[in-house]
Amino acid sequence: TDTNIVASLDEEVKHIENYLNFMKMRYEDNLNIEFISKGDLGKVKLSRQSLQPIVENSFIHGFYQVKPPYNLEFSCIVDDKRLSVNVIDNGGGIKKERLEIILSKLQSIDEIILKSRDAALLKTDEMALINIYIRLKLEYKDDLTFIIKNNANRKGATVKISAPIPEDSI
């Protein structure tokens, strides 16, 4: 595996923690962060920059035109069998039309990867979430759970990722 494109989950989570610390300095008391990291993150490998863009989306899109305080929850939990990542914010959420486009793209990616296997058909349209989904879907196939939704009981959006830990990592 090329060490330039693959990182340990531990490295990726440290980058996110550094990014969030920087954002906390920038936004000061206007930003509340809940950061949870549990389990042996060092045993999981994934493509570099597979998670941080999801967190960045909260600042770029979620908190855009929304008044503080901003709340962001990031959790990354590794147990014996699965990796679970959640990014939850209290921003403006994803516009219904935009969310429908994203979900439709995810479905078409599933069809391309699982049926035709023609990677040339994969188009990201410069959308970070779609690019991340493609990378993770190619890695985990049907074992990937990738949920993007608006929060029902509060403002904002949630991205949930769950995938098995490869047997050779254990």
mmCIF file of C-alpha atoms in Angstrom:
data_model
loop_
_atom_site.group_PDB
_atom_site.id
_atom_site.type_symbol
_atom_site.label_atom_id
_atom_site.label_comp_id
_atom_site.label_asym_id
_atom_site.label_seq_id
_atom_site.Cartn_x
_atom_site.Cartn_y
_atom_site.Cartn_z
ATOM 1 C CA THR A 1 0.000 0.000 0.000
ATOM 2 C CA ASP A 2 1.274 3.470 -0.856
ATOM 3 C CA THR A 3 2.119 5.225 2.407
ATOM 4 C CA ASN A 4 1.301 8.596 0.822
ATOM 5 C CA ILE A 5 -2.357 7.766 0.325
ATOM 6 C CA VAL A 6 -2.986 5.547 3.357
ATOM 7 C CA ALA A 7 -2.884 6.619 6.996
ATOM 8 C CA SER A 8 -3.786 5.114 10.315
ATOM 9 C CA LEU A 9 -7.106 6.200 11.742
ATOM 10 C CA ASP A 10 -5.137 7.484 14.721
ATOM 11 C CA GLU A 11 -3.229 9.909 12.449
ATOM 12 C CA GLU A 12 -6.432 11.058 10.772
ATOM 13 C CA VAL A 13 -8.163 11.675 14.111
ATOM 14 C CA LYS A 14 -5.128 13.642 15.373
ATOM 15 C CA HIS A 15 -5.367 15.879 12.294
ATOM 16 C CA ILE A 16 -9.054 16.452 13.022
ATOM 17 C CA GLU A 17 -8.307 17.236 16.658
ATOM 18 C CA ASN A 18 -5.643 19.772 15.587
ATOM 19 C CA TYR A 19 -8.072 21.305 13.089
ATOM 20 C CA LEU A 20 -10.787 21.589 15.752
ATOM 21 C CA ASN A 21 -8.330 23.135 18.224
ATOM 22 C CA PHE A 22 -7.457 25.726 15.593
ATOM 23 C CA MET A 23 -11.153 26.422 14.933
ATOM 24 C CA LYS A 24 -11.752 26.749 18.687
ATOM 25 C CA MET A 25 -9.029 29.433 18.846
ATOM 26 C CA ARG A 26 -10.640 31.179 15.881
ATOM 27 C CA TYR A 27 -14.248 31.060 17.125
ATOM 28 C CA GLU A 28 -13.455 31.150 20.862
ATOM 29 C CA ASP A 29 -16.603 30.985 23.012
ATOM 30 C CA ASN A 30 -18.813 30.819 19.910
ATOM 31 C CA LEU A 31 -17.800 27.197 19.308
ATOM 32 C CA ASN A 32 -18.512 24.218 21.551
ATOM 33 C CA ILE A 33 -16.782 20.971 20.628
ATOM 34 C CA GLU A 34 -17.455 17.496 21.932
ATOM 35 C CA PHE A 35 -14.575 15.267 20.816
ATOM 36 C CA ILE A 36 -14.679 11.536 21.527
ATOM 37 C CA SER A 37 -12.017 9.061 20.467
ATOM 38 C CA LYS A 38 -12.119 5.483 21.797
ATOM 39 C CA GLY A 39 -10.462 2.193 20.970
ATOM 40 C CA ASP A 40 -7.327 1.163 19.136
ATOM 41 C CA LEU A 41 -7.403 3.661 16.276
ATOM 42 C CA GLY A 42 -3.878 2.730 15.239
ATOM 43 C CA LYS A 43 -4.994 -0.677 13.959
ATOM 44 C CA VAL A 44 -7.301 0.786 11.279
ATOM 45 C CA LYS A 45 -5.923 2.061 7.962
ATOM 46 C CA LEU A 46 -7.829 4.240 5.534
ATOM 47 C CA SER A 47 -7.263 6.720 2.739
ATOM 48 C CA ARG A 48 -5.747 9.994 3.901
ATOM 49 C CA GLN A 49 -8.173 12.864 4.338
ATOM 50 C CA SER A 50 -11.194 10.553 4.450
ATOM 51 C CA LEU A 51 -12.723 12.175 7.524
ATOM 52 C CA GLN A 52 -11.509 15.742 8.015
ATOM 53 C CA PRO A 53 -13.466 17.151 5.035
ATOM 54 C CA ILE A 54 -16.669 15.987 6.749
ATOM 55 C CA VAL A 55 -15.762 18.065 9.805
ATOM 56 C CA GLU A 56 -14.744 20.985 7.575
ATOM 57 C CA ASN A 57 -18.181 20.853 5.913
ATOM 58 C CA SER A 58 -19.745 21.850 9.243
ATOM 59 C CA PHE A 59 -17.790 25.106 9.136
ATOM 60 C CA ILE A 60 -17.994 25.743 5.392
ATOM 61 C CA HIS A 61 -21.659 24.842 4.868
ATOM 62 C CA GLY A 62 -23.328 24.078 8.201
ATOM 63 C CA PHE A 63 -22.453 27.197 10.159
ATOM 64 C CA TYR A 64 -22.719 29.483 7.136
ATOM 65 C CA GLN A 65 -25.384 32.144 7.758
ATOM 66 C CA VAL A 66 -26.227 30.669 11.173
ATOM 67 C CA LYS A 67 -25.651 32.598 14.371
ATOM 68 C CA PRO A 68 -23.463 31.178 17.145
ATOM 69 C CA PRO A 69 -23.058 29.373 19.405
ATOM 70 C CA TYR A 70 -21.903 26.617 17.080
ATOM 71 C CA ASN A 71 -21.915 23.057 18.417
ATOM 72 C CA LEU A 72 -19.955 20.268 16.836
ATOM 73 C CA GLU A 73 -19.745 16.671 17.997
ATOM 74 C CA PHE A 74 -17.074 14.387 16.586
ATOM 75 C CA SER A 75 -16.785 10.791 17.677
ATOM 76 C CA CYS A 76 -14.569 8.025 16.400
ATOM 77 C CA ILE A 77 -14.955 4.665 18.090
ATOM 78 C CA VAL A 78 -13.179 1.427 17.223
ATOM 79 C CA ASP A 79 -14.246 -1.791 18.902
ATOM 80 C CA ASP A 80 -13.331 -5.390 18.116
ATOM 81 C CA LYS A 81 -15.355 -5.479 14.912
ATOM 82 C CA ARG A 82 -16.319 -2.011 13.658
ATOM 83 C CA LEU A 83 -15.236 1.537 13.163
ATOM 84 C CA SER A 84 -17.901 4.185 13.856
ATOM 85 C CA VAL A 85 -17.525 7.874 13.059
ATOM 86 C CA ASN A 86 -20.152 10.538 13.733
ATOM 87 C CA VAL A 87 -20.038 14.232 12.885
ATOM 88 C CA ILE A 88 -23.013 16.200 14.185
ATOM 89 C CA ASP A 89 -23.457 19.971 14.020
ATOM 90 C CA ASN A 90 -26.163 22.478 14.895
ATOM 91 C CA GLY A 91 -25.755 24.512 11.721
ATOM 92 C CA GLY A 92 -28.314 25.250 9.063
ATOM 93 C CA GLY A 93 -28.615 21.674 7.872
ATOM 94 C CA ILE A 94 -28.595 20.607 4.258
ATOM 95 C CA LYS A 95 -31.208 22.117 1.957
ATOM 96 C CA LYS A 96 -33.760 19.489 0.969
ATOM 97 C CA GLU A 97 -32.941 19.713 -2.757
ATOM 98 C CA ARG A 98 -29.202 19.464 -2.075
ATOM 99 C CA LEU A 99 -29.666 16.478 0.225
ATOM 100 C CA GLU A 100 -31.759 14.721 -2.443
ATOM 101 C CA ILE A 101 -28.970 15.300 -5.004
ATOM 102 C CA ILE A 102 -26.331 13.932 -2.605
ATOM 103 C CA LEU A 103 -28.396 10.852 -1.735
ATOM 104 C CA SER A 104 -29.128 10.226 -5.420
ATOM 105 C CA LYS A 105 -25.406 10.417 -6.214
ATOM 106 C CA LEU A 106 -24.640 7.953 -3.418
ATOM 107 C CA GLN A 107 -27.169 5.520 -4.862
ATOM 108 C CA SER A 108 -25.735 5.827 -8.376
ATOM 109 C CA ILE A 109 -22.229 5.267 -6.978
ATOM 110 C CA ASP A 110 -23.475 2.085 -5.308
ATOM 111 C CA GLU A 111 -24.807 0.860 -8.633
ATOM 112 C CA ILE A 112 -21.563 1.671 -10.465
ATOM 113 C CA ILE A 113 -19.274 0.092 -7.865
ATOM 114 C CA LEU A 114 -21.367 -2.949 -7.063
ATOM 115 C CA LYS A 115 -22.621 -3.727 -10.558
ATOM 116 C CA SER A 116 -20.566 -2.328 -13.402
ATOM 117 C CA ARG A 117 -17.250 -1.811 -11.602
ATOM 118 C CA ASP A 118 -16.393 0.852 -14.198
ATOM 119 C CA ALA A 119 -14.537 3.449 -12.106
ATOM 120 C CA ALA A 120 -14.512 5.836 -15.082
ATOM 121 C CA LEU A 121 -18.230 6.356 -14.481
ATOM 122 C CA LEU A 122 -17.605 7.737 -10.992
ATOM 123 C CA LYS A 123 -18.008 11.507 -10.960
ATOM 124 C CA THR A 124 -17.586 13.534 -7.791
ATOM 125 C CA ASP A 125 -18.563 16.987 -9.061
ATOM 126 C CA GLU A 126 -16.022 18.387 -6.595
ATOM 127 C CA MET A 127 -18.216 17.328 -3.651
ATOM 128 C CA ALA A 128 -16.078 16.244 -0.699
ATOM 129 C CA LEU A 129 -18.780 13.980 0.744
ATOM 130 C CA ILE A 130 -19.188 12.167 -2.572
ATOM 131 C CA ASN A 131 -15.426 11.752 -2.958
ATOM 132 C CA ILE A 132 -15.130 10.344 0.571
ATOM 133 C CA TYR A 133 -18.058 8.022 -0.047
ATOM 134 C CA ILE A 134 -16.454 6.681 -3.232
ATOM 135 C CA ARG A 135 -13.164 5.958 -1.444
ATOM 136 C CA LEU A 136 -14.882 4.224 1.466
ATOM 137 C CA LYS A 137 -17.320 2.332 -0.770
ATOM 138 C CA LEU A 138 -14.473 0.991 -2.909
ATOM 139 C CA GLU A 139 -12.799 -0.222 0.286
ATOM 140 C CA TYR A 140 -15.788 -1.648 2.193
ATOM 141 C CA LYS A 141 -18.417 -2.359 -0.523
ATOM 142 C CA ASP A 142 -21.750 -3.446 1.033
ATOM 143 C CA ASP A 143 -20.248 -3.471 4.530
ATOM 144 C CA LEU A 144 -20.160 0.345 4.591
ATOM 145 C CA THR A 145 -22.887 2.307 6.339
ATOM 146 C CA PHE A 146 -22.814 5.977 5.295
ATOM 147 C CA ILE A 147 -25.693 8.151 6.469
ATOM 148 C CA ILE A 148 -26.155 11.840 5.705
ATOM 149 C CA LYS A 149 -29.224 13.471 7.189
ATOM 150 C CA ASN A 150 -30.649 16.585 8.715
ATOM 151 C CA ASN A 151 -31.237 16.417 12.440
ATOM 152 C CA ALA A 152 -34.913 15.977 13.274
ATOM 153 C CA ASN A 153 -35.016 17.405 16.781
ATOM 154 C CA ARG A 154 -32.519 20.235 16.352
ATOM 155 C CA LYS A 155 -30.820 22.272 13.699
ATOM 156 C CA GLY A 156 -27.899 20.960 11.743
ATOM 157 C CA ALA A 157 -26.814 17.823 10.003
ATOM 158 C CA THR A 158 -25.316 14.449 10.843
ATOM 159 C CA VAL A 159 -22.899 12.226 8.963
ATOM 160 C CA LYS A 160 -22.526 8.673 10.315
ATOM 161 C CA ILE A 161 -20.025 6.178 9.015
ATOM 162 C CA SER A 162 -19.692 2.589 10.106
ATOM 163 C CA ALA A 163 -17.453 -0.054 8.593
ATOM 164 C CA PRO A 164 -15.927 -3.371 9.605
ATOM 165 C CA ILE A 165 -12.351 -3.528 10.754
ATOM 166 C CA PRO A 166 -10.436 -5.709 8.276
ATOM 167 C CA GLU A 167 -9.446 -9.083 9.744
ATOM 168 C CA ASP A 168 -5.750 -8.423 9.063
ATOM 169 C CA SER A 169 -5.921 -5.286 11.259
ATOM 170 C CA ILE A 170 -6.967 -7.188 14.376
#
